[in-house]
mmCIF file of C-alpha atoms and ligand atoms in Angstrom:
data_model
loop_
_atom_site.group_PDB
_atom_site.id
_atom_site.type_symbol
_atom_site.label_atom_id
_atom_site.label_comp_id
_atom_site.label_asym_id
_atom_site.label_seq_id
_atom_site.Cartn_x
_atom_site.Cartn_y
_atom_site.Cartn_z
ATOM 1 C CA UNK A 275 -89.375 40.836 124.075
ATOM 2 C CA UNK A 276 -90.278 37.481 122.540
ATOM 3 C CA UNK A 277 -93.246 39.165 120.897
ATOM 4 C CA UNK A 278 -91.038 41.786 119.344
ATOM 5 C CA UNK A 279 -88.785 39.078 117.876
ATOM 6 C CA UNK A 280 -91.811 37.202 116.612
ATOM 7 C CA UNK A 281 -93.290 40.308 114.971
ATOM 8 C CA UNK A 282 -90.019 41.206 113.194
ATOM 9 C CA UNK A 283 -89.692 37.606 111.965
ATOM 10 C CA UNK A 284 -93.225 37.789 110.532
ATOM 11 C CA UNK A 285 -92.449 41.147 108.923
ATOM 12 C CA UNK A 286 -89.352 39.665 107.303
ATOM 13 C CA UNK A 287 -91.132 36.563 106.078
ATOM 14 C CA UNK A 288 -93.994 38.573 104.596
ATOM 15 C CA UNK A 289 -91.819 41.295 103.106
ATOM 16 C CA UNK A 290 -91.943 42.034 99.372
ATOM 17 C CA UNK A 291 -89.837 44.440 97.328
ATOM 18 C CA UNK A 292 -90.789 45.560 93.832
ATOM 19 C CA UNK A 293 -88.269 48.305 93.074
ATOM 20 C CA UNK A 294 -84.937 49.783 94.094
ATOM 21 C CA UNK A 295 -86.569 52.304 96.402
ATOM 22 C CA UNK A 296 -88.336 49.588 98.424
ATOM 23 C CA UNK A 297 -85.123 47.566 98.519
ATOM 24 C CA UNK A 298 -83.316 50.519 100.049
ATOM 25 C CA UNK A 299 -86.119 50.922 102.641
ATOM 26 C CA UNK A 300 -85.735 47.236 103.524
ATOM 27 C CA UNK A 301 -81.979 47.628 103.864
ATOM 28 C CA UNK A 302 -82.264 50.644 106.141
ATOM 29 C CA UNK A 303 -84.836 48.970 108.399
ATOM 30 C CA UNK A 304 -83.212 45.552 108.803
ATOM 31 C CA UNK A 305 -79.570 45.780 107.785
ATOM 32 C CA UNK A 306 -78.346 49.391 107.907
ATOM 33 C CA UNK A 307 -76.266 50.756 110.782
ATOM 34 C CA UNK A 308 -79.228 51.576 113.036
ATOM 35 C CA UNK A 309 -81.603 48.748 112.185
ATOM 36 C CA UNK A 310 -84.447 47.264 114.228
ATOM 37 C CA UNK A 311 -82.542 44.024 114.851
ATOM 38 C CA UNK A 312 -79.477 45.846 116.173
ATOM 39 C CA UNK A 313 -81.858 47.678 118.538
ATOM 40 C CA UNK A 314 -82.812 44.279 120.014
ATOM 41 C CA UNK A 315 -79.159 43.588 120.861
ATOM 42 C CA UNK A 316 -79.210 46.912 122.728
ATOM 43 C CA UNK A 317 -82.031 45.640 124.873
ATOM 44 C CA UNK A 318 -80.016 42.583 125.954
ATOM 45 C CA UNK A 319 -79.278 44.087 129.347
ATOM 46 C CA UNK A 320 -82.968 44.210 130.289
ATOM 47 C CA UNK A 321 -83.268 40.457 129.661
ATOM 48 C CA UNK A 322 -82.971 38.136 132.629
ATOM 49 C CA UNK A 323 -79.397 36.728 132.733
ATOM 50 C CA UNK A 324 -80.528 33.108 132.324
ATOM 51 C CA UNK A 325 -82.540 33.994 129.210
ATOM 52 C CA UNK A 326 -79.818 36.094 127.542
ATOM 53 C CA UNK A 327 -78.205 33.192 125.674
ATOM 54 C CA UNK A 328 -81.497 32.068 124.136
ATOM 55 C CA UNK A 329 -82.439 35.658 123.375
ATOM 56 C CA UNK A 330 -79.074 36.330 121.711
ATOM 57 C CA UNK A 331 -79.488 33.215 119.585
ATOM 58 C CA UNK A 332 -82.947 34.282 118.428
ATOM 59 C CA UNK A 333 -81.786 37.785 117.540
ATOM 60 C CA UNK A 334 -78.861 36.266 115.611
ATOM 61 C CA UNK A 335 -81.292 34.057 113.700
ATOM 62 C CA UNK A 336 -83.323 37.160 112.904
ATOM 63 C CA UNK A 337 -80.207 38.903 111.631
ATOM 64 C CA UNK A 338 -79.478 35.878 109.445
ATOM 65 C CA UNK A 339 -83.053 35.876 108.134
ATOM 66 C CA UNK A 340 -82.787 39.588 107.263
ATOM 67 C CA UNK A 341 -79.613 38.883 105.234
ATOM 68 C CA UNK A 342 -81.215 35.955 103.421
ATOM 69 C CA UNK A 343 -84.349 37.961 102.589
ATOM 70 C CA UNK A 344 -82.252 40.876 101.421
ATOM 71 C CA UNK A 345 -80.352 38.642 98.976
ATOM 72 C CA UNK A 346 -83.641 37.145 97.814
ATOM 73 C CA UNK A 347 -85.087 40.587 97.132
ATOM 74 C CA UNK A 348 -81.991 41.622 95.172
ATOM 75 C CA UNK A 349 -82.218 38.491 93.037
ATOM 76 C CA UNK A 350 -85.926 39.015 92.389
ATOM 77 C CA UNK A 351 -85.330 42.575 91.215
ATOM 78 C CA UNK A 352 -82.727 41.531 88.631
ATOM 79 C CA UNK A 353 -84.069 40.856 85.142
ATOM 80 C CA UNK A 354 -84.596 37.200 84.368
ATOM 81 C CA UNK A 355 -82.242 35.463 81.944
ATOM 82 C CA UNK A 356 -84.957 35.576 79.337
ATOM 83 C CA UNK A 357 -85.488 39.319 79.334
ATOM 84 C CA UNK A 358 -81.738 39.888 79.553
ATOM 85 C CA UNK A 359 -81.293 38.006 76.283
ATOM 86 C CA UNK A 360 -83.753 40.313 74.561
ATOM 87 C CA UNK A 361 -82.590 43.629 75.931
ATOM 88 C CA UNK A 362 -78.791 43.400 75.949
ATOM 89 C CA UNK A 363 -76.589 41.031 74.023
ATOM 90 C CA UNK A 364 -73.177 41.524 75.553
ATOM 91 C CA UNK A 365 -71.531 39.553 72.751
ATOM 92 C CA UNK A 366 -72.548 42.059 70.057
ATOM 93 C CA UNK A 367 -69.874 44.451 68.735
ATOM 94 C CA UNK A 368 -70.388 47.979 69.989
ATOM 95 C CA UNK A 369 -72.483 50.332 67.863
ATOM 96 C CA UNK A 370 -70.038 52.360 65.800
ATOM 97 C CA UNK A 371 -70.452 56.026 64.968
ATOM 98 C CA UNK A 372 -71.536 56.655 61.410
ATOM 99 C CA UNK A 373 -70.019 59.618 59.610
ATOM 100 C CA UNK A 374 -72.148 59.398 56.475
ATOM 101 C CA UNK A 375 -70.614 59.334 53.021
ATOM 102 C CA UNK A 376 -70.248 61.408 49.891
ATOM 103 C CA UNK A 377 -73.275 61.055 47.610
ATOM 104 C CA UNK A 378 -72.307 59.233 44.387
ATOM 105 C CA UNK A 379 -73.432 62.223 42.272
ATOM 106 C CA UNK A 380 -71.227 64.536 44.322
ATOM 107 C CA UNK A 381 -68.317 62.120 43.937
ATOM 108 C CA UNK A 382 -68.745 62.134 40.145
ATOM 109 C CA UNK A 383 -68.962 65.923 40.099
ATOM 110 C CA UNK A 384 -65.773 66.208 42.145
ATOM 111 C CA UNK A 385 -63.920 63.744 39.911
ATOM 112 C CA UNK A 386 -65.143 65.626 36.816
ATOM 113 C CA UNK A 387 -63.809 68.904 38.203
ATOM 114 C CA UNK A 388 -60.514 67.280 39.193
ATOM 115 C CA UNK A 389 -59.968 66.045 35.618
ATOM 116 C CA UNK A 390 -60.731 69.413 34.031
ATOM 117 C CA UNK A 391 -58.904 71.533 36.603
ATOM 118 C CA UNK A 392 -55.680 69.851 35.515
ATOM 119 C CA UNK A 393 -56.202 71.131 31.966
ATOM 120 C CA UNK A 394 -56.901 74.696 33.038
ATOM 121 C CA UNK A 395 -60.658 74.824 33.625
ATOM 122 C CA UNK A 396 -62.241 76.723 36.523
ATOM 123 C CA UNK A 397 -65.725 76.255 38.015
ATOM 124 C CA UNK A 398 -68.592 78.697 37.547
ATOM 125 C CA UNK A 399 -72.214 78.757 38.592
ATOM 126 C CA UNK A 400 -75.482 80.492 37.772
ATOM 127 C CA UNK A 401 -78.995 80.701 39.230
ATOM 128 C CA UNK A 402 -81.477 77.812 39.120
ATOM 129 C CA UNK A 403 -84.306 80.297 38.470
ATOM 130 C CA UNK A 404 -83.475 81.777 35.099
ATOM 131 C CA UNK A 405 -84.878 84.323 32.660
ATOM 132 C CA UNK A 406 -85.764 83.571 29.063
ATOM 133 C CA UNK A 407 -82.690 85.350 27.737
ATOM 134 C CA UNK A 408 -80.103 83.211 29.526
ATOM 135 C CA UNK A 409 -81.952 79.893 29.224
ATOM 136 C CA UNK A 410 -83.192 80.254 25.628
ATOM 137 C CA UNK A 411 -82.873 83.454 23.609
ATOM 138 C CA UNK A 412 -79.144 84.153 23.968
ATOM 139 C CA UNK A 413 -78.561 80.470 23.152
ATOM 140 C CA UNK A 414 -80.132 80.956 19.747
ATOM 141 C CA UNK A 415 -83.406 79.104 20.457
ATOM 142 C CA UNK A 416 -85.936 80.164 17.805
ATOM 143 C CA UNK A 417 -89.074 81.851 19.150
ATOM 144 C CA UNK A 418 -91.249 78.761 18.627
ATOM 145 C CA UNK A 419 -88.763 76.063 19.668
ATOM 146 C CA UNK A 420 -90.594 73.151 21.366
ATOM 147 C CA UNK A 421 -88.247 73.209 24.369
ATOM 148 C CA UNK A 422 -89.878 76.445 25.465
ATOM 149 C CA UNK A 423 -93.301 74.825 25.662
ATOM 150 C CA UNK A 424 -95.076 74.163 28.912
ATOM 151 C CA UNK A 425 -94.572 70.385 28.782
ATOM 152 C CA UNK A 426 -90.808 70.723 29.136
ATOM 153 C CA UNK A 427 -90.228 73.829 31.183
ATOM 154 C CA UNK A 428 -91.381 74.738 34.695
ATOM 155 C CA UNK A 429 -92.396 78.355 34.293
ATOM 156 C CA UNK A 430 -92.545 80.590 37.335
ATOM 157 C CA UNK A 431 -93.792 83.694 35.516
ATOM 158 C CA UNK A 432 -94.885 84.460 31.963
ATOM 159 C CA UNK A 433 -94.209 87.658 29.979
ATOM 160 C CA UNK A 434 -91.481 88.264 30.790
ATOM 161 C CA UNK A 435 -90.727 84.573 31.215
ATOM 162 C CA UNK A 436 -89.000 83.306 34.320
ATOM 163 C CA UNK A 437 -88.436 79.544 34.628
ATOM 164 C CA UNK A 438 -86.460 76.852 36.389
ATOM 165 C CA UNK A 439 -83.440 76.416 34.123
ATOM 166 C CA UNK A 440 -83.808 73.446 31.794
ATOM 167 C CA UNK A 441 -80.047 73.050 31.304
ATOM 168 C CA UNK A 442 -76.747 74.415 32.565
ATOM 169 C CA UNK A 443 -76.040 76.003 29.151
ATOM 170 C CA UNK A 444 -77.535 79.178 30.674
ATOM 171 C CA UNK A 445 -74.328 79.519 32.701
ATOM 172 C CA UNK A 446 -72.293 79.668 29.456
ATOM 173 C CA UNK A 447 -74.148 82.866 28.597
ATOM 174 C CA UNK A 448 -73.598 84.389 32.032
ATOM 175 C CA UNK A 449 -69.864 83.618 31.954
ATOM 176 C CA UNK A 450 -69.365 84.951 28.404
ATOM 177 C CA UNK A 451 -71.295 88.132 29.259
ATOM 178 C CA UNK A 452 -69.001 88.791 32.182
ATOM 179 C CA UNK A 453 -65.586 87.550 31.070
ATOM 180 C CA UNK A 454 -63.168 88.130 28.245
ATOM 181 C CA UNK A 455 -61.692 85.072 26.491
ATOM 182 C CA UNK A 456 -59.728 82.954 27.102
ATOM 183 C CA UNK A 457 -62.531 81.201 28.966
ATOM 184 C CA UNK A 458 -62.223 77.631 30.209
ATOM 185 C CA UNK A 459 -65.009 76.805 32.594
ATOM 186 C CA UNK A 460 -67.103 73.964 34.005
ATOM 187 C CA UNK A 461 -70.589 74.689 35.336
ATOM 188 C CA UNK A 462 -72.147 71.901 37.392
ATOM 189 C CA UNK A 463 -75.688 72.175 38.684
ATOM 190 C CA UNK A 464 -79.275 71.094 39.017
ATOM 191 C CA UNK A 465 -81.660 71.400 36.094
ATOM 192 C CA UNK A 466 -85.418 70.977 35.898
ATOM 193 C CA UNK A 467 -87.758 69.533 33.305
ATOM 194 C CA UNK A 468 -91.395 68.604 33.434
ATOM 195 C CA UNK A 469 -90.933 64.835 33.056
ATOM 196 C CA UNK A 470 -92.501 61.854 34.769
ATOM 197 C CA UNK A 471 -90.168 60.085 37.192
ATOM 198 C CA UNK A 472 -88.984 56.658 36.031
ATOM 199 C CA UNK A 473 -85.881 54.472 36.040
ATOM 200 C CA UNK A 474 -84.441 56.649 33.250
ATOM 201 C CA UNK A 475 -85.848 60.136 33.874
ATOM 202 C CA UNK A 476 -86.454 62.589 36.706
ATOM 203 C CA UNK A 477 -87.864 66.111 36.804
ATOM 204 C CA UNK A 478 -84.734 67.246 38.667
ATOM 205 C CA UNK A 479 -81.320 66.090 37.521
ATOM 206 C CA UNK A 480 -77.739 67.301 37.277
ATOM 207 C CA UNK A 481 -75.633 68.456 34.380
ATOM 208 C CA UNK A 482 -72.028 69.405 33.859
ATOM 209 C CA UNK A 483 -71.512 72.146 31.305
ATOM 210 C CA UNK A 484 -68.139 72.801 29.726
ATOM 211 C CA UNK A 485 -67.064 75.863 27.739
ATOM 212 C CA UNK A 486 -63.775 76.782 26.084
ATOM 213 C CA UNK A 487 -63.528 80.044 24.145
ATOM 214 C CA UNK A 488 -60.255 81.388 22.792
ATOM 215 C CA UNK A 489 -58.534 82.279 19.520
ATOM 216 C CA UNK A 490 -58.287 79.297 17.197
ATOM 217 C CA UNK A 491 -60.314 76.731 19.181
ATOM 218 C CA UNK A 492 -61.339 73.925 16.808
ATOM 219 C CA UNK A 493 -63.407 70.758 16.724
ATOM 220 C CA UNK A 494 -60.132 68.842 17.140
ATOM 221 C CA UNK A 495 -59.714 70.478 20.572
ATOM 222 C CA UNK A 496 -63.247 69.406 21.494
ATOM 223 C CA UNK A 497 -62.605 65.816 20.460
ATOM 224 C CA UNK A 498 -59.245 65.555 22.174
ATOM 225 C CA UNK A 499 -60.564 67.079 25.395
ATOM 226 C CA UNK A 500 -63.456 64.643 25.559
ATOM 227 C CA UNK A 501 -61.233 61.645 24.726
ATOM 228 C CA UNK A 502 -59.052 62.694 27.634
ATOM 229 C CA UNK A 503 -62.073 63.075 29.909
ATOM 230 C CA UNK A 504 -63.568 59.663 29.052
ATOM 231 C CA UNK A 505 -60.289 57.857 29.644
ATOM 232 C CA UNK A 506 -59.727 59.601 32.968
ATOM 233 C CA UNK A 507 -63.295 59.124 34.198
ATOM 234 C CA UNK A 508 -63.585 55.492 33.080
ATOM 235 C CA UNK A 509 -60.587 53.591 31.791
ATOM 236 C CA UNK A 510 -57.728 53.958 29.322
ATOM 237 C CA UNK A 511 -59.443 51.769 26.739
ATOM 238 C CA UNK A 512 -62.747 53.660 26.755
ATOM 239 C CA UNK A 513 -63.714 54.663 23.237
ATOM 240 C CA UNK A 514 -65.504 57.888 22.293
ATOM 241 C CA UNK A 515 -67.743 58.415 19.279
ATOM 242 C CA UNK A 516 -69.174 61.701 17.985
ATOM 243 C CA UNK A 517 -72.562 61.478 16.277
ATOM 244 C CA UNK A 518 -73.796 64.442 14.187
ATOM 245 C CA UNK A 519 -76.718 66.164 15.912
ATOM 246 C CA UNK A 520 -78.467 69.477 16.321
ATOM 247 C CA UNK A 521 -78.527 72.054 19.117
ATOM 248 C CA UNK A 522 -79.548 75.686 18.501
ATOM 249 C CA UNK A 523 -76.432 76.986 20.271
ATOM 250 C CA UNK A 524 -73.737 74.916 18.528
ATOM 251 C CA UNK A 525 -72.679 74.503 14.906
ATOM 252 C CA UNK A 526 -71.661 71.837 14.108
ATOM 253 C CA UNK A 527 -73.202 69.781 16.924
ATOM 254 C CA UNK A 528 -72.503 66.242 18.064
ATOM 255 C CA UNK A 529 -73.799 63.737 20.580
ATOM 256 C CA UNK A 530 -71.015 62.161 22.625
ATOM 257 C CA UNK A 531 -71.163 58.374 22.946
ATOM 258 C CA UNK A 532 -68.739 56.198 24.892
ATOM 259 C CA UNK A 533 -68.185 52.459 24.581
ATOM 260 C CA UNK A 534 -70.602 50.682 26.937
ATOM 261 C CA UNK A 535 -69.022 50.339 30.383
ATOM 262 C CA UNK A 536 -71.401 47.572 31.324
ATOM 263 C CA UNK A 537 -70.998 44.991 28.535
ATOM 264 C CA UNK A 538 -67.826 46.427 26.948
ATOM 265 C CA UNK A 539 -69.262 46.052 23.477
ATOM 266 C CA UNK A 540 -70.833 42.606 23.897
ATOM 267 C CA UNK A 541 -74.338 44.115 23.788
ATOM 268 C CA UNK A 542 -76.679 44.642 26.756
ATOM 269 C CA UNK A 543 -79.942 46.381 27.679
ATOM 270 C CA UNK A 544 -78.209 49.565 28.792
ATOM 271 C CA UNK A 545 -76.583 50.165 25.387
ATOM 272 C CA UNK A 546 -79.580 48.637 23.619
ATOM 273 C CA UNK A 547 -77.185 46.100 22.073
ATOM 274 C CA UNK A 548 -75.240 48.762 20.187
ATOM 275 C CA UNK A 549 -72.134 48.787 22.403
ATOM 276 C CA UNK A 550 -72.394 52.605 22.703
ATOM 277 C CA UNK A 551 -74.034 54.841 25.324
ATOM 278 C CA UNK A 552 -74.772 58.544 24.978
ATOM 279 C CA UNK A 553 -73.343 60.729 27.749
ATOM 280 C CA UNK A 554 -74.147 64.232 26.459
ATOM 281 C CA UNK A 555 -74.184 66.808 23.719
ATOM 282 C CA UNK A 556 -71.436 69.032 22.357
ATOM 283 C CA UNK A 557 -70.399 71.271 19.515
ATOM 284 C CA UNK A 558 -68.703 74.460 18.373
ATOM 285 C CA UNK A 559 -70.318 77.508 19.983
ATOM 286 C CA UNK A 560 -72.597 79.076 17.348
ATOM 287 C CA UNK A 561 -71.253 82.500 16.192
ATOM 288 C CA UNK A 562 -74.677 83.972 17.034
ATOM 289 C CA UNK A 563 -74.280 82.921 20.669
ATOM 290 C CA UNK A 564 -70.830 84.508 20.890
ATOM 291 C CA UNK A 565 -72.279 87.699 19.406
ATOM 292 C CA UNK A 566 -75.240 87.663 21.831
ATOM 293 C CA UNK A 567 -72.759 87.557 24.694
ATOM 294 C CA UNK A 568 -70.551 90.367 23.373
ATOM 295 C CA UNK A 569 -67.718 88.201 21.999
ATOM 296 C CA UNK A 570 -66.505 88.801 18.448
ATOM 297 C CA UNK A 571 -66.917 85.549 16.436
ATOM 298 C CA UNK A 572 -64.439 86.856 13.845
ATOM 299 C CA UNK A 573 -61.710 86.748 16.507
ATOM 300 C CA UNK A 574 -62.774 83.974 18.824
ATOM 301 C CA UNK A 575 -64.203 80.495 18.553
ATOM 302 C CA UNK A 576 -65.146 77.943 21.162
ATOM 303 C CA UNK A 577 -66.495 74.537 21.984
ATOM 304 C CA UNK A 578 -69.086 73.542 24.538
ATOM 305 C CA UNK A 579 -70.519 70.372 25.972
ATOM 306 C CA UNK A 580 -73.229 69.361 28.414
ATOM 307 C CA UNK A 581 -73.381 65.985 30.145
ATOM 308 C CA UNK A 582 -75.757 64.313 32.570
ATOM 309 C CA UNK A 583 -74.042 63.651 35.882
ATOM 310 C CA UNK A 584 -76.561 60.890 36.700
ATOM 311 C CA UNK A 585 -75.801 59.107 33.429
ATOM 312 C CA UNK A 586 -72.031 59.358 33.937
ATOM 313 C CA UNK A 587 -72.422 57.939 37.460
ATOM 314 C CA UNK A 588 -74.746 55.121 36.383
ATOM 315 C CA UNK A 589 -72.227 53.972 33.806
ATOM 316 C CA UNK A 590 -69.368 54.221 36.247
ATOM 317 C CA UNK A 591 -71.038 52.061 38.894
ATOM 318 C CA UNK A 592 -73.437 49.926 36.822
ATOM 319 C CA UNK A 593 -76.469 51.548 38.438
ATOM 320 C CA UNK A 594 -79.579 50.766 36.421
ATOM 321 C CA UNK A 595 -82.278 52.872 38.149
ATOM 322 C CA UNK A 596 -82.076 56.662 38.400
ATOM 323 C CA UNK A 597 -84.474 56.745 41.354
ATOM 324 C CA UNK A 598 -81.823 55.212 43.630
ATOM 325 C CA UNK A 599 -80.047 58.584 43.698
ATOM 326 C CA UNK A 600 -82.957 60.303 45.431
ATOM 327 C CA UNK A 601 -84.434 57.525 47.558
ATOM 328 C CA UNK A 602 -81.747 58.035 50.204
ATOM 329 C CA UNK A 603 -81.599 54.354 51.058
ATOM 330 C CA UNK A 604 -78.583 54.128 53.293
ATOM 331 C CA UNK A 605 -77.744 50.618 52.011
ATOM 332 C CA UNK A 606 -77.279 52.101 48.525
ATOM 333 C CA UNK A 607 -75.438 55.245 49.617
ATOM 334 C CA UNK A 608 -73.052 53.365 51.921
ATOM 335 C CA UNK A 609 -71.516 51.544 48.966
ATOM 336 C CA UNK A 610 -69.848 54.758 47.831
ATOM 337 C CA UNK A 611 -68.367 55.745 51.192
ATOM 338 C CA UNK A 612 -64.797 55.139 50.055
ATOM 339 C CA UNK A 613 -65.035 57.291 46.943
HETATM 340 N N1 DAH B 956 -77.964 71.807 26.884
HETATM 341 C C1 DAH B 956 -78.073 70.538 26.215
HETATM 342 C C2 DAH B 956 -79.172 69.714 26.850
HETATM 343 O O1 DAH B 956 -79.485 69.929 27.977
HETATM 344 C C3 DAH B 956 -76.798 69.782 26.236
HETATM 345 C C4 DAH B 956 -75.716 70.450 25.460
HETATM 346 C C5 DAH B 956 -75.524 70.151 24.108
HETATM 347 C C6 DAH B 956 -74.868 71.364 26.057
HETATM 348 C C7 DAH B 956 -74.530 70.729 23.375
HETATM 349 C C8 DAH B 956 -73.847 71.989 25.308
HETATM 350 C C9 DAH B 956 -73.695 71.643 23.970
HETATM 351 O O2 DAH B 956 -73.006 72.890 25.860
HETATM 352 O O3 DAH B 956 -72.687 72.247 23.267
HETATM 353 O O4 DAH B 956 -79.682 68.834 26.216
#
């Protein structure tokens, strides 16, 4: 009997536990309901009466030792303070769910539409892969216009030409071919040009096209509409300037400039110290274009404009590098989450 006690004591003293499974084995053998030490108590009756007290004491000591070892093993299995610091910091706030945010270009597009919807414009769209007629010919581009050349346009097929649209003006043609005036429409979308990517240019960008065709539409309507737009998009004291220009599909044509939203006229790099920044092109729809689309220019007239959504957004938020819009850096995008 004494040998049995001795051997269990040695077992306990030599025991090691390196994982939860071994800990459970230890518990079952020495502590659980039917453990080897409890068995020894069962054998008490076969011990000579005068030795029972001493025997009982020894078995009790063994039981105590098993408890102590068990606690020791539990403590050894727990991670040390050091590793606990690295793995879990209970003082940190819980990780919150992230719902993403509206892309700044989308926010500008939505605001644009909101402003024009209130003055009776709807939204129209056309394909990004366009034929020569809708992208160029119907818009009065002469046969040898440089914009048709390979350096500007991504052609998909030649003769007949199919290309990635170079502007959203192609949607004007599609709308006028399908609808009778009065037409008041906005056409947002992606456009493609063969340009090197830099802080100011990208081969894919976004435009917002506007078209108003009805009886008696004049340049005064164009100006007043764009004044209204600029003041709604930016601020009440934003100024608008029309600079004479040329586009094949408008006559007369004008570039639209607004007072610089970054320096407010003081002069900065963005406005090249002029106090004015260009946001797009505009003009009265050329009678040839109306005719090409089946609208009688003797009865109807219209204005059109096309603006860069990137440019409008950059001015709104003082963003100075176009590439930020496509880098998808969450630190940049997160700043617009409340828009
Ligand atoms: N399509 C022109 C461009 O991409 C912009 C433009 C100018 C659109 C005048 C118009 C307009 O509708 O009337 O450069």
